[in-house]
Structures are given as C-alpha cells and as structure tokens.
mmCIF file of C-alpha atoms in Angstrom:
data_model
loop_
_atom_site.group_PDB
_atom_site.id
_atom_site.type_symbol
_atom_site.label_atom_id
_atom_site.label_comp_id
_atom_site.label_asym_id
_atom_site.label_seq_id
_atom_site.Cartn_x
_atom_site.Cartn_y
_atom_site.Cartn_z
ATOM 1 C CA UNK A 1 11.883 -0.285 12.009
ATOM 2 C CA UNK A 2 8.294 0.773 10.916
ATOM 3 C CA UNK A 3 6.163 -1.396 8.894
ATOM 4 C CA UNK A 4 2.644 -1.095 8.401
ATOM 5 C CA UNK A 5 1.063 -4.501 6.814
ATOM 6 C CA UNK A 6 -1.912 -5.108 5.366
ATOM 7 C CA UNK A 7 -3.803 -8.320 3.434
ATOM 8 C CA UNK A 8 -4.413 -6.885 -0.100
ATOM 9 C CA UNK A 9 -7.880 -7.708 -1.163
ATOM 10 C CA UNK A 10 -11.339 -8.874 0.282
ATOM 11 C CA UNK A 11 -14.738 -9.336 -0.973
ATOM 12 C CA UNK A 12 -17.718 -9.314 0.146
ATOM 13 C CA UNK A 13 -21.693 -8.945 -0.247
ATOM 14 C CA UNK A 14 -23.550 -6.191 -0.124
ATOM 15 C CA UNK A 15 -25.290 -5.911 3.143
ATOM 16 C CA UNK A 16 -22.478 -8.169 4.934
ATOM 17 C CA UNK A 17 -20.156 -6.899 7.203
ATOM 18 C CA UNK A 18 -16.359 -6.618 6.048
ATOM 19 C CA UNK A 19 -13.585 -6.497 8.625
ATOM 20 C CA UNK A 20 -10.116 -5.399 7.188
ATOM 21 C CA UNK A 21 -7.052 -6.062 9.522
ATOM 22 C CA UNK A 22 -3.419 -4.381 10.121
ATOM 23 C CA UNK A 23 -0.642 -5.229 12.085
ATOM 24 C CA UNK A 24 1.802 -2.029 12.865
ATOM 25 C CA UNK A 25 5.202 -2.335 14.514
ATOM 26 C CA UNK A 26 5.719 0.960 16.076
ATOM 27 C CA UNK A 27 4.534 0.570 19.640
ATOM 28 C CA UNK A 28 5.048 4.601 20.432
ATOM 29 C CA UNK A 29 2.684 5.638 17.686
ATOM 30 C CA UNK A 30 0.417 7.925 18.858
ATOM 31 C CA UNK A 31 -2.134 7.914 16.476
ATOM 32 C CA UNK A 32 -3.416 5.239 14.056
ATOM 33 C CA UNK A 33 -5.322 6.165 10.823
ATOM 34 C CA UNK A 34 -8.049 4.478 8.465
ATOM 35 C CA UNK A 35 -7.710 6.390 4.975
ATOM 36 C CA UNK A 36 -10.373 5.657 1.725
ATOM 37 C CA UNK A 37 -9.166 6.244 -1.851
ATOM 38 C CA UNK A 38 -12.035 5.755 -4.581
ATOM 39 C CA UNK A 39 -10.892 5.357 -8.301
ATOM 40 C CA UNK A 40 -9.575 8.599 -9.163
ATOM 41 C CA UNK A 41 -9.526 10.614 -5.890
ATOM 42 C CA UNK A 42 -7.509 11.379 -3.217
ATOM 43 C CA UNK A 43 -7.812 9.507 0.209
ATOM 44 C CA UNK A 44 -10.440 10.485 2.797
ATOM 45 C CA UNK A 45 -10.116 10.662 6.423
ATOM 46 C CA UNK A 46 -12.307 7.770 7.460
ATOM 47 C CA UNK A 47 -11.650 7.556 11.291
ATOM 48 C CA UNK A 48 -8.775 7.275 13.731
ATOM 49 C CA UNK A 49 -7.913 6.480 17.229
ATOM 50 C CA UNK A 50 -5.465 7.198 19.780
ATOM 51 C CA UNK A 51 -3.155 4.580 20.759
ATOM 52 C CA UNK A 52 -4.626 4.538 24.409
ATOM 53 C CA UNK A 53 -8.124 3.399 23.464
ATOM 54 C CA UNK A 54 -9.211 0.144 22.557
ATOM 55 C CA UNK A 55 -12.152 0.959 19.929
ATOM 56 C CA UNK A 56 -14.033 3.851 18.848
ATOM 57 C CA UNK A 57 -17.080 3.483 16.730
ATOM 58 C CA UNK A 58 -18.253 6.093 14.074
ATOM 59 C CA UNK A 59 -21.813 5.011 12.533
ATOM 60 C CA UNK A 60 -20.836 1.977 10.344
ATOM 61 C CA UNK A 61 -17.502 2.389 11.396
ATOM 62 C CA UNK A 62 -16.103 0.353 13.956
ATOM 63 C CA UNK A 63 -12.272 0.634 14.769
ATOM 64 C CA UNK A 64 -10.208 -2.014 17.264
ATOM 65 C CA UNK A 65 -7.032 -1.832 18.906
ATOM 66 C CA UNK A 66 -5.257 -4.942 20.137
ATOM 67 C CA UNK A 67 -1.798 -3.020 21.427
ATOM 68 C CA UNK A 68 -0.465 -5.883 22.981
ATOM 69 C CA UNK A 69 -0.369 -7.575 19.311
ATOM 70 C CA UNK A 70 -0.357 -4.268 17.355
ATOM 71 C CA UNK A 71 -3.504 -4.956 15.295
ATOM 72 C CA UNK A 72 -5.993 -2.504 14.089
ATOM 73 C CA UNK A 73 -8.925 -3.895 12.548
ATOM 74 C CA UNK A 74 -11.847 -1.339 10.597
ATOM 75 C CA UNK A 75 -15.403 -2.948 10.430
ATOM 76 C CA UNK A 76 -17.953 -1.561 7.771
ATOM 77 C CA UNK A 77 -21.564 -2.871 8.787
ATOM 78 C CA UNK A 78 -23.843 -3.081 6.281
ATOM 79 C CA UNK A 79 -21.530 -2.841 3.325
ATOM 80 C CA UNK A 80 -22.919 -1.041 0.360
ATOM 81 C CA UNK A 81 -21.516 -1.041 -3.126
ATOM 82 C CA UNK A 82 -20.144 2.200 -2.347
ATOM 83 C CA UNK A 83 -17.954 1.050 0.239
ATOM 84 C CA UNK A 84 -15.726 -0.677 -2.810
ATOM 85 C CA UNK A 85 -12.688 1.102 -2.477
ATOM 86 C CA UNK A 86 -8.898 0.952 -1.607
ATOM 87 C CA UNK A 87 -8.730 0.769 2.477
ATOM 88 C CA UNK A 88 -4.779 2.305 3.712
ATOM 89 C CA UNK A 89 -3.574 1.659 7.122
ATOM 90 C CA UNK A 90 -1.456 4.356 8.475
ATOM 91 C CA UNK A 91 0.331 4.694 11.265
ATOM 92 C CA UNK A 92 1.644 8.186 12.999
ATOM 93 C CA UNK A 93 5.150 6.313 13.943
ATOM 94 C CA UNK A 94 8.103 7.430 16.434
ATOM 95 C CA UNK A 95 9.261 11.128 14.417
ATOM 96 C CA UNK A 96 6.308 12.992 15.081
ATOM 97 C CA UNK A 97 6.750 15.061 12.285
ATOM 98 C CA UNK A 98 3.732 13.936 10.701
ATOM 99 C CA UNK A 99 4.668 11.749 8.431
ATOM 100 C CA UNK A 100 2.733 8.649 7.961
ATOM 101 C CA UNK A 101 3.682 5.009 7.560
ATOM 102 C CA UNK A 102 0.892 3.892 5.108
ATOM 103 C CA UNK A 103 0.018 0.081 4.593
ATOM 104 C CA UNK A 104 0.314 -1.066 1.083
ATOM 105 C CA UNK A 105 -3.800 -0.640 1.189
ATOM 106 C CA UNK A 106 -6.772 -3.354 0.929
ATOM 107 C CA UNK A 107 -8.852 -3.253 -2.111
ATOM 108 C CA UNK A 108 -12.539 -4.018 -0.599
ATOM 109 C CA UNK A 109 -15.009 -5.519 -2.929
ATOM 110 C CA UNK A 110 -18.882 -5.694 -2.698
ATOM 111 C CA UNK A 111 -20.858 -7.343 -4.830
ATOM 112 C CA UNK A 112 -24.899 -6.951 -5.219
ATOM 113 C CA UNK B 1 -15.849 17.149 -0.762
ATOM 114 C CA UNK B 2 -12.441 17.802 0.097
ATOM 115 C CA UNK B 3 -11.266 20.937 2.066
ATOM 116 C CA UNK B 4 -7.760 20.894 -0.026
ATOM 117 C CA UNK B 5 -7.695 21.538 -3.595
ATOM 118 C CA UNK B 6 -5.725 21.038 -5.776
ATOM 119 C CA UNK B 7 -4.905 22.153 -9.415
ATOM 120 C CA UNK B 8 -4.996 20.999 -12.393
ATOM 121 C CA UNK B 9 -6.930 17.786 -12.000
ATOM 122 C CA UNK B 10 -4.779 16.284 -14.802
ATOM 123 C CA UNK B 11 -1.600 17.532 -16.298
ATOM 124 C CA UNK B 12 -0.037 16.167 -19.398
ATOM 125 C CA UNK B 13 3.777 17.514 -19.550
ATOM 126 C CA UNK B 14 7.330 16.988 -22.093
ATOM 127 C CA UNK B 15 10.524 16.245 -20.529
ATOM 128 C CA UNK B 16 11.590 19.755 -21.318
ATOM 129 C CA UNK B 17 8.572 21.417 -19.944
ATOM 130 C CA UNK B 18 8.231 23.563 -17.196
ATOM 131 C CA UNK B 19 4.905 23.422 -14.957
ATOM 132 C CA UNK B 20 3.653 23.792 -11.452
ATOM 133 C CA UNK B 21 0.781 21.703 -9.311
ATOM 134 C CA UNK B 22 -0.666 24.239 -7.333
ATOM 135 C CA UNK B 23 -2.840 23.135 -3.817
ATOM 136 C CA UNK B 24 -4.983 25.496 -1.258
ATOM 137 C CA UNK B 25 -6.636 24.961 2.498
ATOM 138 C CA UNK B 26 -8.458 26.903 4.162
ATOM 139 C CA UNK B 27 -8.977 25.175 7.177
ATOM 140 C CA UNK B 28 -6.114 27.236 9.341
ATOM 141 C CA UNK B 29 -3.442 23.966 9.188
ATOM 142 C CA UNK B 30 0.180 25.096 9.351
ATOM 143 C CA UNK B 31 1.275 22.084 8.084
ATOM 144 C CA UNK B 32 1.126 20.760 4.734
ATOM 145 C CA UNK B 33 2.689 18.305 2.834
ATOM 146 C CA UNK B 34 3.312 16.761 -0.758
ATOM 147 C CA UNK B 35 3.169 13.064 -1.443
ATOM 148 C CA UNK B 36 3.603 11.079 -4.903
ATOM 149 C CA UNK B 37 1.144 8.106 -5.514
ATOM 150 C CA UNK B 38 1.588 5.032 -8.039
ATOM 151 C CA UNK B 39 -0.701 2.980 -9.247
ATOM 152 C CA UNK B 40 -1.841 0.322 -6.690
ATOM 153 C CA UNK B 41 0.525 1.730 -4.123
ATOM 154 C CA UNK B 42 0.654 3.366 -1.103
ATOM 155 C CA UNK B 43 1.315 7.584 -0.943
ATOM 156 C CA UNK B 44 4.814 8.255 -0.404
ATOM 157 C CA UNK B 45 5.863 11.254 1.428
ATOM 158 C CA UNK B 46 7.533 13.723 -1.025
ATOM 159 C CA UNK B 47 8.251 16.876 1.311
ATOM 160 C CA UNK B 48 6.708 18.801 4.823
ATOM 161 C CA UNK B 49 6.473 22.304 5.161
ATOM 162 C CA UNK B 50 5.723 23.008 8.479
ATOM 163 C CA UNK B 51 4.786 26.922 9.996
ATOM 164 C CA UNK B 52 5.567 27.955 6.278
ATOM 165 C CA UNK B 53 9.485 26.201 6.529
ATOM 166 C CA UNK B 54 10.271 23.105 4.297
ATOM 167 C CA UNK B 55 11.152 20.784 7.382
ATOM 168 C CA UNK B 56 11.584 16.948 5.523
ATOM 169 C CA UNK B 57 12.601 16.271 2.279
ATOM 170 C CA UNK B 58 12.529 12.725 1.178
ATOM 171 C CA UNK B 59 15.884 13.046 -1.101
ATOM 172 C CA UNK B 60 13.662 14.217 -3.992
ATOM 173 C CA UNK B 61 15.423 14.988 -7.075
ATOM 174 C CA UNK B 62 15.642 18.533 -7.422
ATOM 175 C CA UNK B 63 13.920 18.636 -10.461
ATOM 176 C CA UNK B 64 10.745 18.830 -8.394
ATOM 177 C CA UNK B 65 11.011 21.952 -6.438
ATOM 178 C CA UNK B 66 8.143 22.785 -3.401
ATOM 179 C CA UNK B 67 7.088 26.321 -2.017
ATOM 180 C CA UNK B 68 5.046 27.421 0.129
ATOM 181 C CA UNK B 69 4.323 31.140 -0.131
ATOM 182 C CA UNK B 70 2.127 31.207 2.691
ATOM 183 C CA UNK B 71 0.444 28.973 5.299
ATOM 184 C CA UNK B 72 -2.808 28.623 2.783
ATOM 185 C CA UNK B 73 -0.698 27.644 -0.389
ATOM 186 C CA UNK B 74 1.145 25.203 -1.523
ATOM 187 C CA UNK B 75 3.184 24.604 -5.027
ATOM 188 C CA UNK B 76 5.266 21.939 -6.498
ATOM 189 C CA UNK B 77 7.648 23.336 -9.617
ATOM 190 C CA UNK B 78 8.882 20.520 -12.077
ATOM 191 C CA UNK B 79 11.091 20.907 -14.589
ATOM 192 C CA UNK B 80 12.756 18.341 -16.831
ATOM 193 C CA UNK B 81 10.645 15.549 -15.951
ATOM 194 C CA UNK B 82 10.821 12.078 -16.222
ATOM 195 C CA UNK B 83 8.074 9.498 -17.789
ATOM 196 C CA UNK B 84 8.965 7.614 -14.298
ATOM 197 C CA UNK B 85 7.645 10.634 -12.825
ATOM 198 C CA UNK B 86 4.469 10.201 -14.097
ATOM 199 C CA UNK B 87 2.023 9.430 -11.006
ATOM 200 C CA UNK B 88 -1.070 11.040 -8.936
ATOM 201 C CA UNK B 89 0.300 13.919 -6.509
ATOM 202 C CA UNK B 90 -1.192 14.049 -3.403
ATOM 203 C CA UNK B 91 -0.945 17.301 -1.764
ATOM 204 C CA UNK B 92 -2.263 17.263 2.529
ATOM 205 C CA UNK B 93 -2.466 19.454 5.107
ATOM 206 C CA UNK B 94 -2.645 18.951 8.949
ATOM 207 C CA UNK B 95 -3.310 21.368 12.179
ATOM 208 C CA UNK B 96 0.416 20.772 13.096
ATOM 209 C CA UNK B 97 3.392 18.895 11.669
ATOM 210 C CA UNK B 98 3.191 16.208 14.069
ATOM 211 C CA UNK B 99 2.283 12.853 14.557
ATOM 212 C CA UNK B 100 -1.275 13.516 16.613
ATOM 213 C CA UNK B 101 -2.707 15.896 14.044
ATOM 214 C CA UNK B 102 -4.911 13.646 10.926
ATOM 215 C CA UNK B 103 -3.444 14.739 7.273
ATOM 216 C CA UNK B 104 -6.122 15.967 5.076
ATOM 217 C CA UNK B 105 -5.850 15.283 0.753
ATOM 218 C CA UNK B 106 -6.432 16.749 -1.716
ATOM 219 C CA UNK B 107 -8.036 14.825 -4.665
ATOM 220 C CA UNK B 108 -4.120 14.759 -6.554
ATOM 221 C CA UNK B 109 -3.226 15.907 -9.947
ATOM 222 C CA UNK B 110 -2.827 13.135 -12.342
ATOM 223 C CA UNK B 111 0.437 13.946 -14.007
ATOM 224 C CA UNK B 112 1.316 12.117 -17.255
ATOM 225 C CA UNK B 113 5.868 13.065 -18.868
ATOM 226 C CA UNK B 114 5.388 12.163 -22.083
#
C-alpha cells in the first residue's frame, strides 16, 4: 500500500540548519513533494523532485533522494524564525490521478 | 501570495443551513481539487475534477456537493452539516490531473457547524 511517514516535531536554533526526513513506500511515484502550512494558511509549494534525480537544491532549500531506501530528506540552511511551520511530505503515488499521499507533517521549531 | 483563492476566509454555519465555499485560478490548470483539513492533520482528498468532469470522489457524504462550472471555478455546496464537519477546506489546482503536475492551495475556508 502507500504510506508516507514522517517524525512529528523538531527544533532547532535560529541560524542552524534543520533537516526533516520521510520515508515513502511507493517505488513508482513519479514525483515527490515538500508542502509548508503556516498557522492559518493553506500549504505552499516549497520544492519537488522527480523520482529520477538524487537532489535538487533551491536557495536554502536542499532536497535528497535515497530511492534505494525511499527517503526524502528537506534541508533549510540558515533557519530563520520564519521557517517555524508545519513541513508535509507528499508523495504523487501509483494512480496518477493526482492525488497525493501526504505525511502526517513535521512541526519545525526555531528558537532565537 | 497564493494564485488560488478562495472564499469566505471563515464561515460559521447551522446544521440546517445551506452555504457554498467558492475557489478561483487563474493560472490555466484543468485540474482542481477539494481537500478537508483537521487540526494537526494531514489534507485529505475530498474530490478531483479534472478537464471540468468530477473524476474521484472519496465516498463523501452527499451532503457536500462539488461543481465546477468552468475550468477557472470551483464550488463546494453543503447542506445539513455536521459539527464533525467543521474543519479548514483546502481547495488546489494543478496543470493536469495527474501525478507529475504540483497541486497548488488555496489559503482554505475555516468552516465552523454550530
């Protein structure tokens, strides 16, 4: 079946670097997804990458593929206060209808 | 800022009202979708409409009711409500209905069934 799993909280200081991590199951996803959802707002597109590369870096972004263990790992370099956040996993799965298989999200952190 | 809005921001209803969440893109998707949030949960897919055709439904009670007069618009029609209904509403949007095209929120309408 399709799982998406996710640890559910990490904290960090300001200026660190935070790494979240997700495993996936579905080895024929084609895409996998890295959404942001602030208090009271909807989520935001961060980044994704196709299930043939290995990483893709976007600014402070920083996005790694391991397929052989399905793990997807985001790091946020120099992690500012308004990085805190809930961080969802998603993953495009084997329908290709677009749904999405979402993580149960990791709420990031940062302290001053 | 977010390229798909949605409206109202908040919406306070009875369990004998009738009301609609209404949600707009103009980015030239032909896909978009609705998708119910709880608290401290992951978005759960609601129903697709893909080329203007309702093409999943997640066995949603049919007291929420989608339609999707054209490719730009997108409503959700409830009637006789539930409080476990109450939740954020997440409406998206994507190039195409498929699995290699990124979904796009809105910021939700907060919906409280008193």
């Amino acid at each position: 079946g399709e799982d998406v799993e996710q640890s559910l909280f990490l904290s960090v200081r300001e200026g660190d670097s935070s790494v979240i991590n997700c495993t996936y199951t579905d080895s024929s996803s084609t895409y996998l997804y890295w959404y942001k959802q602030e208090p009271g707002a909807g989520l935001q597109l961060l980044t994704y990458i196709f299930s043939n590369m290995d990483m893709k870096q976007d600014q402070r972004l920083t996005v790694l593929l391991n397929k052989k263990d399905k793990h997807l790992s985001l790091r946020i370099a120099d992690t500012q206060t308004g990085d805190s956040a809930i961080y969802f996993c998603a993953e495009s799965g084997s329908s290709n209808t677009g749904k999405l298989i979402f993580g149960q999200g990791t709420t990031l952190q940062v302290k001053p | 800022d977010t390229e798909v809005t949605q409206t109202p921001k908040h919406l306070v209803m009875g369990m004998t009202n009738k009301k609609s969440l209404k949600c707009e893109q103009h980015m030239g998707h032909r896909a978009m979708y609705w998708y119910k949030q709880k608290a401290k949960k992951p978005p759960e897919l609601m129903f697709v409409y893909s080329y203007e055709k309702l093409s999943i439904n997640e066995s949603v009670p049919s007291r929420f009711s989608p339609e999707c007069p054209n490719s730009s618009l997108l409503n959700l029609h409830l009637h006789a409500l539930q409080p476990e209904d109450s939740a954020l509403y997440l409406c998206a949007s994507s190039q195409r209905g498929q699995g290699n095209s990124p979904l796009h929120f809105g910021n939700g309408t907060r919906l409280t069934v008193t």
